[in-house]
mmCIF file of C-alpha atoms in Angstrom:
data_model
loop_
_atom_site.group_PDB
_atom_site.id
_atom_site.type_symbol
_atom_site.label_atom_id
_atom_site.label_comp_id
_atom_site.label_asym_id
_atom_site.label_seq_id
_atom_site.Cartn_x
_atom_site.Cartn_y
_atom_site.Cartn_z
ATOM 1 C CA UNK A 863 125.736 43.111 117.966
ATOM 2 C CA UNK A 864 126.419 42.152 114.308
ATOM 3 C CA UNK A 865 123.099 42.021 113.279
ATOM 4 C CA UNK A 866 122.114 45.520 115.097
ATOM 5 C CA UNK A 867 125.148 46.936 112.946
ATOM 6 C CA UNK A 868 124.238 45.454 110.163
ATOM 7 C CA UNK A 869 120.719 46.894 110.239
ATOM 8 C CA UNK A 870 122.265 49.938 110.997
ATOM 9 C CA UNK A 871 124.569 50.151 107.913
ATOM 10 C CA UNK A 872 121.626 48.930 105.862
ATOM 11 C CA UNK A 873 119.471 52.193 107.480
ATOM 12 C CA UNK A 874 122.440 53.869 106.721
ATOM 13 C CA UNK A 875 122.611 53.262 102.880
ATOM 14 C CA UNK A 876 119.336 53.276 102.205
ATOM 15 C CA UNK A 877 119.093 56.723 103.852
ATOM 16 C CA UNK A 878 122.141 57.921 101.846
ATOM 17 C CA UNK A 879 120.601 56.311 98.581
ATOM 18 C CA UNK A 880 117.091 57.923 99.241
ATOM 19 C CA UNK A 881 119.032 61.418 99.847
ATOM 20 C CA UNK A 882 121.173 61.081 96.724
ATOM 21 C CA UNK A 883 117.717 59.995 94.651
ATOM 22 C CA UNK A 884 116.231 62.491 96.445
ATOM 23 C CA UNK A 885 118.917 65.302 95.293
ATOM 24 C CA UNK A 886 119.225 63.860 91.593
ATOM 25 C CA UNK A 887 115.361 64.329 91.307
ATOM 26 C CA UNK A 888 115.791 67.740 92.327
ATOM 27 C CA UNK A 889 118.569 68.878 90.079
ATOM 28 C CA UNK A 890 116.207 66.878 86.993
ATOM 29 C CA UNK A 891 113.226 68.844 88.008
ATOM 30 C CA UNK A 892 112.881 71.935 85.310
ATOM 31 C CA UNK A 893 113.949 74.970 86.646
ATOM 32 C CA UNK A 894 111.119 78.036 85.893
ATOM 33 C CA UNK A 895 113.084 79.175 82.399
ATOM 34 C CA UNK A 896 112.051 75.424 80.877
ATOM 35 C CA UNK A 897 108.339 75.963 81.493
ATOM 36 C CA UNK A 898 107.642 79.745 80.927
ATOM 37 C CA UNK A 899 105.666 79.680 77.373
ATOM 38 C CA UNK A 900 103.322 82.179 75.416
ATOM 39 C CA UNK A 901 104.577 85.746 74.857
ATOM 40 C CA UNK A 902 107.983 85.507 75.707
ATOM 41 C CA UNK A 903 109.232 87.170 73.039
ATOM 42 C CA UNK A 904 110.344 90.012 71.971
ATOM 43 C CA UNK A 905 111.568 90.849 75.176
ATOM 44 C CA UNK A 906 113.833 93.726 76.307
ATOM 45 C CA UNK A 907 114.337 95.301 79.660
ATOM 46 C CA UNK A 908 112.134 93.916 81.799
ATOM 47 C CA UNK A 909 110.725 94.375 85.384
ATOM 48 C CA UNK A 910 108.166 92.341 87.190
ATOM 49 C CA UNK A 911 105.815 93.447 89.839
ATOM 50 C CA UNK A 912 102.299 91.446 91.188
ATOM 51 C CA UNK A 913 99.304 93.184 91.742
ATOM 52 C CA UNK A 914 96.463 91.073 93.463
ATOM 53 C CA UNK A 915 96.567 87.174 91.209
ATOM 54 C CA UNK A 916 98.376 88.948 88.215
ATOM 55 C CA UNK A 917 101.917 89.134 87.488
ATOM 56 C CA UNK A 918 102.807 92.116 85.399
ATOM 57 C CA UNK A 919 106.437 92.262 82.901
ATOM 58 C CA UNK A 920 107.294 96.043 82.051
ATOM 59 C CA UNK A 921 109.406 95.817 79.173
ATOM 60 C CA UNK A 922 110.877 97.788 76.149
ATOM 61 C CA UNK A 923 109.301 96.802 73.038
ATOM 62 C CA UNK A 924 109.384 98.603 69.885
ATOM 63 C CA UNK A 925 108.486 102.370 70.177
ATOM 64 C CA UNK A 926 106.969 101.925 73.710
ATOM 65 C CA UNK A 927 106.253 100.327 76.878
ATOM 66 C CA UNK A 928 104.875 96.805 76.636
ATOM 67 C CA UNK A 929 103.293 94.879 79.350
ATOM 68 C CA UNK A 930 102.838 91.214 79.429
ATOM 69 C CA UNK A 931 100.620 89.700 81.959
ATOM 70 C CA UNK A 932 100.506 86.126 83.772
ATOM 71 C CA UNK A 933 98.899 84.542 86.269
ATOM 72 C CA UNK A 934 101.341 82.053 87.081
ATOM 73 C CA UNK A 935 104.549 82.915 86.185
ATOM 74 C CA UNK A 936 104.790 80.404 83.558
ATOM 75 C CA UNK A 937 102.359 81.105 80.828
ATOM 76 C CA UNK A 938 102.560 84.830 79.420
ATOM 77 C CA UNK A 939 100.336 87.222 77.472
ATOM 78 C CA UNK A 940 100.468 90.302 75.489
ATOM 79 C CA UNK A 941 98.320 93.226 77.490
ATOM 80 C CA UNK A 942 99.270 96.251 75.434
ATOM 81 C CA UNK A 943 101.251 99.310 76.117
ATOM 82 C CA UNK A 944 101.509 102.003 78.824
ATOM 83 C CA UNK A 945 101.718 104.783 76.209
ATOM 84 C CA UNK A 946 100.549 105.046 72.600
ATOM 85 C CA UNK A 947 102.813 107.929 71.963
ATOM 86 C CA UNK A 948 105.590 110.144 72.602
ATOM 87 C CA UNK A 949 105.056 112.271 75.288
ATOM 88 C CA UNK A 950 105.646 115.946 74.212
ATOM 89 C CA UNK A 951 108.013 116.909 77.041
ATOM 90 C CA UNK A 952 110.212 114.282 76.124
ATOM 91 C CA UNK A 953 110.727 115.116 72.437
ATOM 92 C CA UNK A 954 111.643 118.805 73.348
ATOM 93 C CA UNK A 955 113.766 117.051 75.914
ATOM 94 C CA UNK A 956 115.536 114.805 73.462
ATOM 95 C CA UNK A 957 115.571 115.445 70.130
ATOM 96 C CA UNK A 958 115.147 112.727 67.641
ATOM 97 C CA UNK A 959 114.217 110.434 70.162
ATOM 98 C CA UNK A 960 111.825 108.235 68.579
ATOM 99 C CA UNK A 961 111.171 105.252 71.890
ATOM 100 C CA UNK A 962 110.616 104.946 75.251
ATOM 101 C CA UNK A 963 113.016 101.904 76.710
ATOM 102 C CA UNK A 964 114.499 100.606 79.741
ATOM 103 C CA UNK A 965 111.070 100.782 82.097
ATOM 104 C CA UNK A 966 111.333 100.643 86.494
ATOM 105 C CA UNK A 967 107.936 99.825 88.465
ATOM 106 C CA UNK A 968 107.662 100.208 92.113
ATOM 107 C CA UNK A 969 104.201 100.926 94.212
ATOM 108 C CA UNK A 970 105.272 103.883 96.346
ATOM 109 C CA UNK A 971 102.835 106.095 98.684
ATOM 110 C CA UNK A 972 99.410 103.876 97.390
ATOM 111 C CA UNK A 973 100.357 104.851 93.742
ATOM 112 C CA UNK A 974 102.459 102.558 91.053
ATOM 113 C CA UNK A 975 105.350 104.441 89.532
ATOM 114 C CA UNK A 976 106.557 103.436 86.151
ATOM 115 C CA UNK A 977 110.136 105.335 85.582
ATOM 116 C CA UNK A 978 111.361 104.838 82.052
ATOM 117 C CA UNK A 979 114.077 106.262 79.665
ATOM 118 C CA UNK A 980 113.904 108.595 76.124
ATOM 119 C CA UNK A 981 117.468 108.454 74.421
ATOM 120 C CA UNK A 982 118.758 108.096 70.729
ATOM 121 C CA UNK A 983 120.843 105.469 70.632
ATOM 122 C CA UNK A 984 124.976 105.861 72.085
ATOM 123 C CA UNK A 985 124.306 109.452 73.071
ATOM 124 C CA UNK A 986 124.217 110.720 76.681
ATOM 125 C CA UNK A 987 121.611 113.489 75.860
ATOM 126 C CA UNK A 988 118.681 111.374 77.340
ATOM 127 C CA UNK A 989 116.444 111.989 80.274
ATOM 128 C CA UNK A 990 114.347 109.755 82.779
ATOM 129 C CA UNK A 991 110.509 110.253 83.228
ATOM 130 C CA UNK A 992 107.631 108.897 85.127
ATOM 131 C CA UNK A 993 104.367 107.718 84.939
ATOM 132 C CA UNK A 994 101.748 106.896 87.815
ATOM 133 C CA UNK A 995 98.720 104.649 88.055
ATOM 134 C CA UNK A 996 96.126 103.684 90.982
ATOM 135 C CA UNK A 997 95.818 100.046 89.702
ATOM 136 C CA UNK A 998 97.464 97.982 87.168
ATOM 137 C CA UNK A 999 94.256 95.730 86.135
ATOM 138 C CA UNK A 1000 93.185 97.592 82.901
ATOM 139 C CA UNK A 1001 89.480 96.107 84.036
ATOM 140 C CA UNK A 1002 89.475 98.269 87.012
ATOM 141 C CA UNK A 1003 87.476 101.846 86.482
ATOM 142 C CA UNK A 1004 90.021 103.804 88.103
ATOM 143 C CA UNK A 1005 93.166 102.200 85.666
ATOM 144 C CA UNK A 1006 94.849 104.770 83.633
ATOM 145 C CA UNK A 1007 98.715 105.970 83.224
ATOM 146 C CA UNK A 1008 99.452 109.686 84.250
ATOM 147 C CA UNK A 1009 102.484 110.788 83.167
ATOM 148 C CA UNK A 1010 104.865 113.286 85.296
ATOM 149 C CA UNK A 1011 106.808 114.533 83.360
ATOM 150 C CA UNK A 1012 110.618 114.845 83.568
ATOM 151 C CA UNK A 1013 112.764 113.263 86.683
ATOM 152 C CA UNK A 1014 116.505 114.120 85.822
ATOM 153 C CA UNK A 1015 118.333 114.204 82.452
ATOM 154 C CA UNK A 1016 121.930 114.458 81.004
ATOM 155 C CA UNK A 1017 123.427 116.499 78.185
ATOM 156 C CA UNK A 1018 126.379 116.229 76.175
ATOM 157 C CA UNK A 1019 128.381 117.983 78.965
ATOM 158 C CA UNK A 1020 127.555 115.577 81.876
ATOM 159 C CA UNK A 1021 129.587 112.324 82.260
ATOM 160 C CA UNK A 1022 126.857 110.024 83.156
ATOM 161 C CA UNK A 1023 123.944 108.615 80.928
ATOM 162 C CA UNK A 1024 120.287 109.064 82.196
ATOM 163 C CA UNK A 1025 118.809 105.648 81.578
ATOM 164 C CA UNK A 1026 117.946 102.456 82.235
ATOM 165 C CA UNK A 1027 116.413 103.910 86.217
ATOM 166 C CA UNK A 1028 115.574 101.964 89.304
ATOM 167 C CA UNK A 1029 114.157 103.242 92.381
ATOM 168 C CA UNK A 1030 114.954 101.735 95.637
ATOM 169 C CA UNK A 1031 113.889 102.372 99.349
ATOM 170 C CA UNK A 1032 116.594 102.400 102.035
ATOM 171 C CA UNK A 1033 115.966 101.055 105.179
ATOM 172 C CA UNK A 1034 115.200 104.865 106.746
ATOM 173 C CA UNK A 1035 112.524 105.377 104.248
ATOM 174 C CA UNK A 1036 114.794 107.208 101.859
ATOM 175 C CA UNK A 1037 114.387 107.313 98.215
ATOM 176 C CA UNK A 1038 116.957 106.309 95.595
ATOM 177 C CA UNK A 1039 116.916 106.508 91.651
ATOM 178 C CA UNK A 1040 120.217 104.466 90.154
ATOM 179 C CA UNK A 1041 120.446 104.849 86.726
ATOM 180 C CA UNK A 1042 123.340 104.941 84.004
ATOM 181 C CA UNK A 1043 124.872 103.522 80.785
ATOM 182 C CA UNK A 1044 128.478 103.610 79.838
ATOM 183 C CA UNK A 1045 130.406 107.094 80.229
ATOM 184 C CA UNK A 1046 131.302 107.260 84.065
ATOM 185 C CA UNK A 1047 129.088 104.411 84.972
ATOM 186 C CA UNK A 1048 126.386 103.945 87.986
ATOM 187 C CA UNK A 1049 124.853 107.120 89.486
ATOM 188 C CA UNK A 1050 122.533 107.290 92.666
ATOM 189 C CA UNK A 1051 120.467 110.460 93.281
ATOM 190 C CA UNK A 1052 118.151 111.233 96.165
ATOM 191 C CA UNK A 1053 114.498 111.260 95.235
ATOM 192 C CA UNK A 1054 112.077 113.658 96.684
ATOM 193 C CA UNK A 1055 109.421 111.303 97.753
ATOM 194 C CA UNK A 1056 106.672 113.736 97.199
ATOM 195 C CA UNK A 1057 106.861 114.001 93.946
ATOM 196 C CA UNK A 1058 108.974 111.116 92.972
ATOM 197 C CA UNK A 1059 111.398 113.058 90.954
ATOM 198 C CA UNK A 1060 114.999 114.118 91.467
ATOM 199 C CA UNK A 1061 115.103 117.657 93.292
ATOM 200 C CA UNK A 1062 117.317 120.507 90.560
ATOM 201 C CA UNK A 1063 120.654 120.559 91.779
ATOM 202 C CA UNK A 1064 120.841 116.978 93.508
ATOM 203 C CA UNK A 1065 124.556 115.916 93.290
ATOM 204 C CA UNK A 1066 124.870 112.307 92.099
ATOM 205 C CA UNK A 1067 126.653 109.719 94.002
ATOM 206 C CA UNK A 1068 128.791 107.111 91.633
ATOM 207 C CA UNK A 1069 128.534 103.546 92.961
ATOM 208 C CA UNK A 1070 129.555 101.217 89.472
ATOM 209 C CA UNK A 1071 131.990 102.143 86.642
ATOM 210 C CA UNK A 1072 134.504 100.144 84.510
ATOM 211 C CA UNK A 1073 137.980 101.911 84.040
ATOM 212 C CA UNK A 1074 138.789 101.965 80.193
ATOM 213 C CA UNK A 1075 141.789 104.031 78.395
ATOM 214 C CA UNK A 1076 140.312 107.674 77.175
ATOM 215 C CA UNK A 1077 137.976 107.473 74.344
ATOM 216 C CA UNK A 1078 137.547 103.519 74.898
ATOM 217 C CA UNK A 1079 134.295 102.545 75.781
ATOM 218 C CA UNK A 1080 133.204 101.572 79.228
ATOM 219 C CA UNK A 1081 130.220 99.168 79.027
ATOM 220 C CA UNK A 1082 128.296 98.950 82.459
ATOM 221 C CA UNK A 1083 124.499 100.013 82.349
ATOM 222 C CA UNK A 1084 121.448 98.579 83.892
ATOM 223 C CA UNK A 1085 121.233 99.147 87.387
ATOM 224 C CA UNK A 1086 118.980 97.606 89.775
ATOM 225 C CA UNK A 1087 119.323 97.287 93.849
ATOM 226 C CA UNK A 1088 118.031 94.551 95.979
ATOM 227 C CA UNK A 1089 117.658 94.931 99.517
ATOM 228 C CA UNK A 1090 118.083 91.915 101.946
ATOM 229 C CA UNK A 1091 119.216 90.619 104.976
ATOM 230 C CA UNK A 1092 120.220 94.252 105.952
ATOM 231 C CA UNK A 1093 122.337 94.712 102.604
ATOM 232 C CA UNK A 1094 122.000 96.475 99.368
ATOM 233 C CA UNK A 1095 122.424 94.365 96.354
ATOM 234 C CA UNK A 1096 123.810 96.858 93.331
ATOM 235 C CA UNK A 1097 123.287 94.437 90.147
ATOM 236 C CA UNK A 1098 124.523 95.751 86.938
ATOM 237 C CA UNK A 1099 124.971 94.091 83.333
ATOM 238 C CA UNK A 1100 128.621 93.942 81.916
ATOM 239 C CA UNK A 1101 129.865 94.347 78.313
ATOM 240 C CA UNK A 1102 127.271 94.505 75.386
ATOM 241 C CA UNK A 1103 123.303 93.847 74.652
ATOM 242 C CA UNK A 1104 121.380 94.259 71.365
ATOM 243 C CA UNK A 1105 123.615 92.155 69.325
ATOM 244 C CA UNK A 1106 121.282 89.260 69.368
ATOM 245 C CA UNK A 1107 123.157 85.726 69.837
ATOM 246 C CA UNK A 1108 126.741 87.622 69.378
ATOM 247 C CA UNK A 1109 125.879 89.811 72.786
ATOM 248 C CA UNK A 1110 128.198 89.492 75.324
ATOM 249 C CA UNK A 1111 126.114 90.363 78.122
ATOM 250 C CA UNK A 1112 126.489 89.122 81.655
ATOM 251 C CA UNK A 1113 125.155 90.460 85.308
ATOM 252 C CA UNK A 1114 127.597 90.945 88.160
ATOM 253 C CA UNK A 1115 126.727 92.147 91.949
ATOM 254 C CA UNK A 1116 127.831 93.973 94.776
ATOM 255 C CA UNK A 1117 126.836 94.247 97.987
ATOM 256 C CA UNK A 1118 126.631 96.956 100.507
ATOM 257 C CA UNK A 1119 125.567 97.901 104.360
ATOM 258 C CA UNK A 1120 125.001 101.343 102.863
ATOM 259 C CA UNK A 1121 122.963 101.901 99.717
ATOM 260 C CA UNK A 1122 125.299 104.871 98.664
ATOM 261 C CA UNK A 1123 128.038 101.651 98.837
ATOM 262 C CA UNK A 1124 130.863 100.445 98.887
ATOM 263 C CA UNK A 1125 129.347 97.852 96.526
ATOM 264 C CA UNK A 1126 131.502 94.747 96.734
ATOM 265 C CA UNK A 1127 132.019 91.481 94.929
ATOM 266 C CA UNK A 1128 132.220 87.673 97.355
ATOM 267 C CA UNK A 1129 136.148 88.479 96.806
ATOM 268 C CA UNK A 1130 136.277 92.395 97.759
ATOM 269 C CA UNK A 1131 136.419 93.560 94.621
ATOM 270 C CA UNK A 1132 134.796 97.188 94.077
ATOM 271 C CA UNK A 1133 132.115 97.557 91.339
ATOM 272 C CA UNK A 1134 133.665 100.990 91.253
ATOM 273 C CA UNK A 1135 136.851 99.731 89.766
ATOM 274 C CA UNK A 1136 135.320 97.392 87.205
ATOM 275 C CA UNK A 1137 134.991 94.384 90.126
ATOM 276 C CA UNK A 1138 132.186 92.704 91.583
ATOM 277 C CA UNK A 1139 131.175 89.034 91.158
ATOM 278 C CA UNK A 1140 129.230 86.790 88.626
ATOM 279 C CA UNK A 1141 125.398 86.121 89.108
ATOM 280 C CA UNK A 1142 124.198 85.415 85.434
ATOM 281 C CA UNK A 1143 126.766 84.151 82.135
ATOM 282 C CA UNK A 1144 126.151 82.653 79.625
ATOM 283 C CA UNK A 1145 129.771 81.059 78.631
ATOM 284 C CA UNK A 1146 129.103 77.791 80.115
ATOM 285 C CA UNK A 1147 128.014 75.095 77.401
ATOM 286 C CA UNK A 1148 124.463 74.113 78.880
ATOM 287 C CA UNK A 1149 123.400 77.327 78.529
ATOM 288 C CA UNK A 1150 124.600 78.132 75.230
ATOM 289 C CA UNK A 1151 121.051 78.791 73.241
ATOM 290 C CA UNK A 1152 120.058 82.040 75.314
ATOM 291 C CA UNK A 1153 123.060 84.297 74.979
ATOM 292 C CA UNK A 1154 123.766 87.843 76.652
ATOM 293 C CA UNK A 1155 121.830 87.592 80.231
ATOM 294 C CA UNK A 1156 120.954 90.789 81.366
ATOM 295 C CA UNK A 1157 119.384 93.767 82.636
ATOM 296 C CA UNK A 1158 117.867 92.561 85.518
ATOM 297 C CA UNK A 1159 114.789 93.135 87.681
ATOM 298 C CA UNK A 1160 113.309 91.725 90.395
ATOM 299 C CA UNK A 1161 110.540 91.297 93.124
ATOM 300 C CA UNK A 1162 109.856 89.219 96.272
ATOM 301 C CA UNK A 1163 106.592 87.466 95.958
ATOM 302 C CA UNK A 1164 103.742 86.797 98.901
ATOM 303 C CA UNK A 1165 105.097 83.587 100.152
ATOM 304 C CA UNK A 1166 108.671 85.216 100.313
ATOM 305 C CA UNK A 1167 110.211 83.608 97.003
ATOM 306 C CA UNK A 1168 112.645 86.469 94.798
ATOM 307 C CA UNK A 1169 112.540 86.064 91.008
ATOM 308 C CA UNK A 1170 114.763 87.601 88.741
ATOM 309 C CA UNK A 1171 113.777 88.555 85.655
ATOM 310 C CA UNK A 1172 115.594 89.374 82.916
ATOM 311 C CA UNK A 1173 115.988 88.882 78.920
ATOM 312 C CA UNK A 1174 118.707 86.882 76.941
ATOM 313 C CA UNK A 1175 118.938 86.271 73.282
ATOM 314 C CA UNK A 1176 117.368 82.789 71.915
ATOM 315 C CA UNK A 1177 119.992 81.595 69.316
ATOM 316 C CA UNK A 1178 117.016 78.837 68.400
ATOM 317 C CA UNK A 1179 114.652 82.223 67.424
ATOM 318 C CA UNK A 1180 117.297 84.258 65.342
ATOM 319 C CA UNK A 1181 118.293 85.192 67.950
ATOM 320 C CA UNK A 1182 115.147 86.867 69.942
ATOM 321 C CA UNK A 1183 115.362 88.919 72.887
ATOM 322 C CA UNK A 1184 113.550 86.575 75.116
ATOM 323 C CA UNK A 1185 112.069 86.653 78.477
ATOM 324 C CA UNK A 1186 113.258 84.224 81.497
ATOM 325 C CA UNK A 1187 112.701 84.423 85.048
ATOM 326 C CA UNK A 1188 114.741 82.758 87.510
ATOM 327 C CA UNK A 1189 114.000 82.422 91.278
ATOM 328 C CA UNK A 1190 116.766 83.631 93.718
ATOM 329 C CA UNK A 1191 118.104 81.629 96.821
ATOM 330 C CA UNK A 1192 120.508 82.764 99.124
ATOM 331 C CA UNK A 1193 123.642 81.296 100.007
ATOM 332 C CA UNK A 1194 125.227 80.750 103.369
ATOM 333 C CA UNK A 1195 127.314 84.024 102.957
ATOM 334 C CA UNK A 1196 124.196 85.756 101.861
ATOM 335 C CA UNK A 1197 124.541 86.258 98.665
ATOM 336 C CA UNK A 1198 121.596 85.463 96.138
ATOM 337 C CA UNK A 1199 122.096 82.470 93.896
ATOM 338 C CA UNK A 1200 119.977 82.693 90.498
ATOM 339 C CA UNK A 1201 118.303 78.840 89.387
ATOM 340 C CA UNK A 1202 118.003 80.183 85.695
#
């Protein structure tokens, strides 16, 4: 008897030994961020998509769309731009607009669809267009961008901000654009999946916003729903980008049944009112070279795995919008937890 329990509490604590090695090991291994290299950066605004063995990053970067391209998520290229200028709807549409930013890319109906935003700069006159392709390999005869033209736009007497668009598919088949910056916050409109655009007339739905005293600013922007488990994810990025290390980014969510929301936080707070809960900071002292984490995109890969990709601000490159990539697990509640 005292040599069976002996062995057994010797089983025991080697078992509980090999699990904590086991667990220590894991939490040493690099997470995806410490091994992406190549063309990381500049980085702004990016979305990921795979077509075939290549994994393509949609970003903003300088006038223009730029797309990096990787085979294995860790080491990146630069493959160009979708457009190599202006196109002329959009400089009637906004004057003095002088970039394309804040790019979207889904594959809808056999066709990609690349929405993206024309602004100046803190103004609210800005509109949303898109661009279509049959193939993202720029080998492939049939590649080539065709761009559509206008989807929806604001003026100076709207209270919303057309940019920074994501399209998302309900669980009917429905088609959603979020979009917004500041002003009034998150808007949803129904897209006509036809033609991929926003019908005239379409009233908006609000779903994110922060409350702020008249004339105060209001930063929320960056929208970008992820469907899962039978609920909507609404992620959105908090506070302020494009100040290199001194942004004070960060990326909360909400979740939803119902993609027009409620969007709630873990503790029932409503993104409407300013709530919601954290999924990327960068306040916490190990993570103190890439600042500002935010505006988020994200896909779910062939073997099931969802990455979220994003940029942050390298304070060990002057402070370089950078990309990183993080894949998503989910918790026992449900909610996605980001290993960035």
């Amino acid at each position: 008897m005292v040599r069976t329990l002996s062995r057994f509490l010797a089983i025991g604590a080697l078992a509980l030994s090999m699990g904590v090695s086991a667990k220590a090991a894991q939490s040493d291994a690099p997470v995806l961020n410490d091994r992406l290299s190549g063309a990381l950066a500049p980085t702004h605004d990016p979305v990921i998509i795979r077509e075939g063995d290549t994994y393509y990053v949609f970003n903003t970067v300088g006038r223009y769309i730029g797309i990096k391209t990787s085979h294995d998520l860790v080491h990146w290229q630069e493959a160009g731009s979708v457009f190599a200028e202006l196109p002329e709807w959009a400089t009637k549409a906004v004057p003095g607009t002088e970039g394309i930013w804040a790019p979207d890319i889904q594959r809808v109906n056999g066709e990609y669809r690349l929405y993206y935003s024309v602004s100046t700069f803190g103004s609210n006159r800005s509109a949303i267009g898109l661009a279509t392709a049959k193939t993202l390999d720029p080998t492939s005869q049939d590649y080539g961008w065709s761009d559509k033209g206008l989807v929806v736009q604001s003026t100076h007497a709207d209270d919303f901000n057309a940019i920074d668009p994501n399209l998302v598919i309900d669980d009917k088949g429905g088609q959603w654009l979020s979009l917004g910056s500041f002003w009034t916050g998150i808007k949803l409109f129904a897209v006509n999946p036809a033609t991929g655009k926003v019908d005239a007339g379409t009233t908006p739905v609000s779903i994110a916003r922060r409350p702020a005293p008249a004339g105060a600013p209001a930063p929320v922007e960056a929208p970008f729903i992820l469907t899962h488990g039978g609920w909507y994810y609404l992620l959105v990025s908090y506070d302020y980008c494009c100040k290199g290390v001194n942004s004070t980014y960060y990326t909360v969510m909400g979740r939803s049944r119902d993609v027009k929301g409620p969007y709630l936080g873990k503790d029932g707070s409503k993104l409407m009112e300013g709530g919601g809960s954290i999924l990327l900071r960068a306040d916490l002292e190990e993570k103190e070279r890439f600042r500002g984490p935010g505006h988020v995109g994200a896909f779910t890969d062939t073997d099931g795995t969802t990455y979220l990709v994003y940029h942050a601000y390298d304070r060990e490159a002057n402070g370089a919008p950078t990309l990183r990539i993080a894949p998503l697990t989910w918790d026992a509640d449900g909610w996605p937890v980001a290993h960035d």
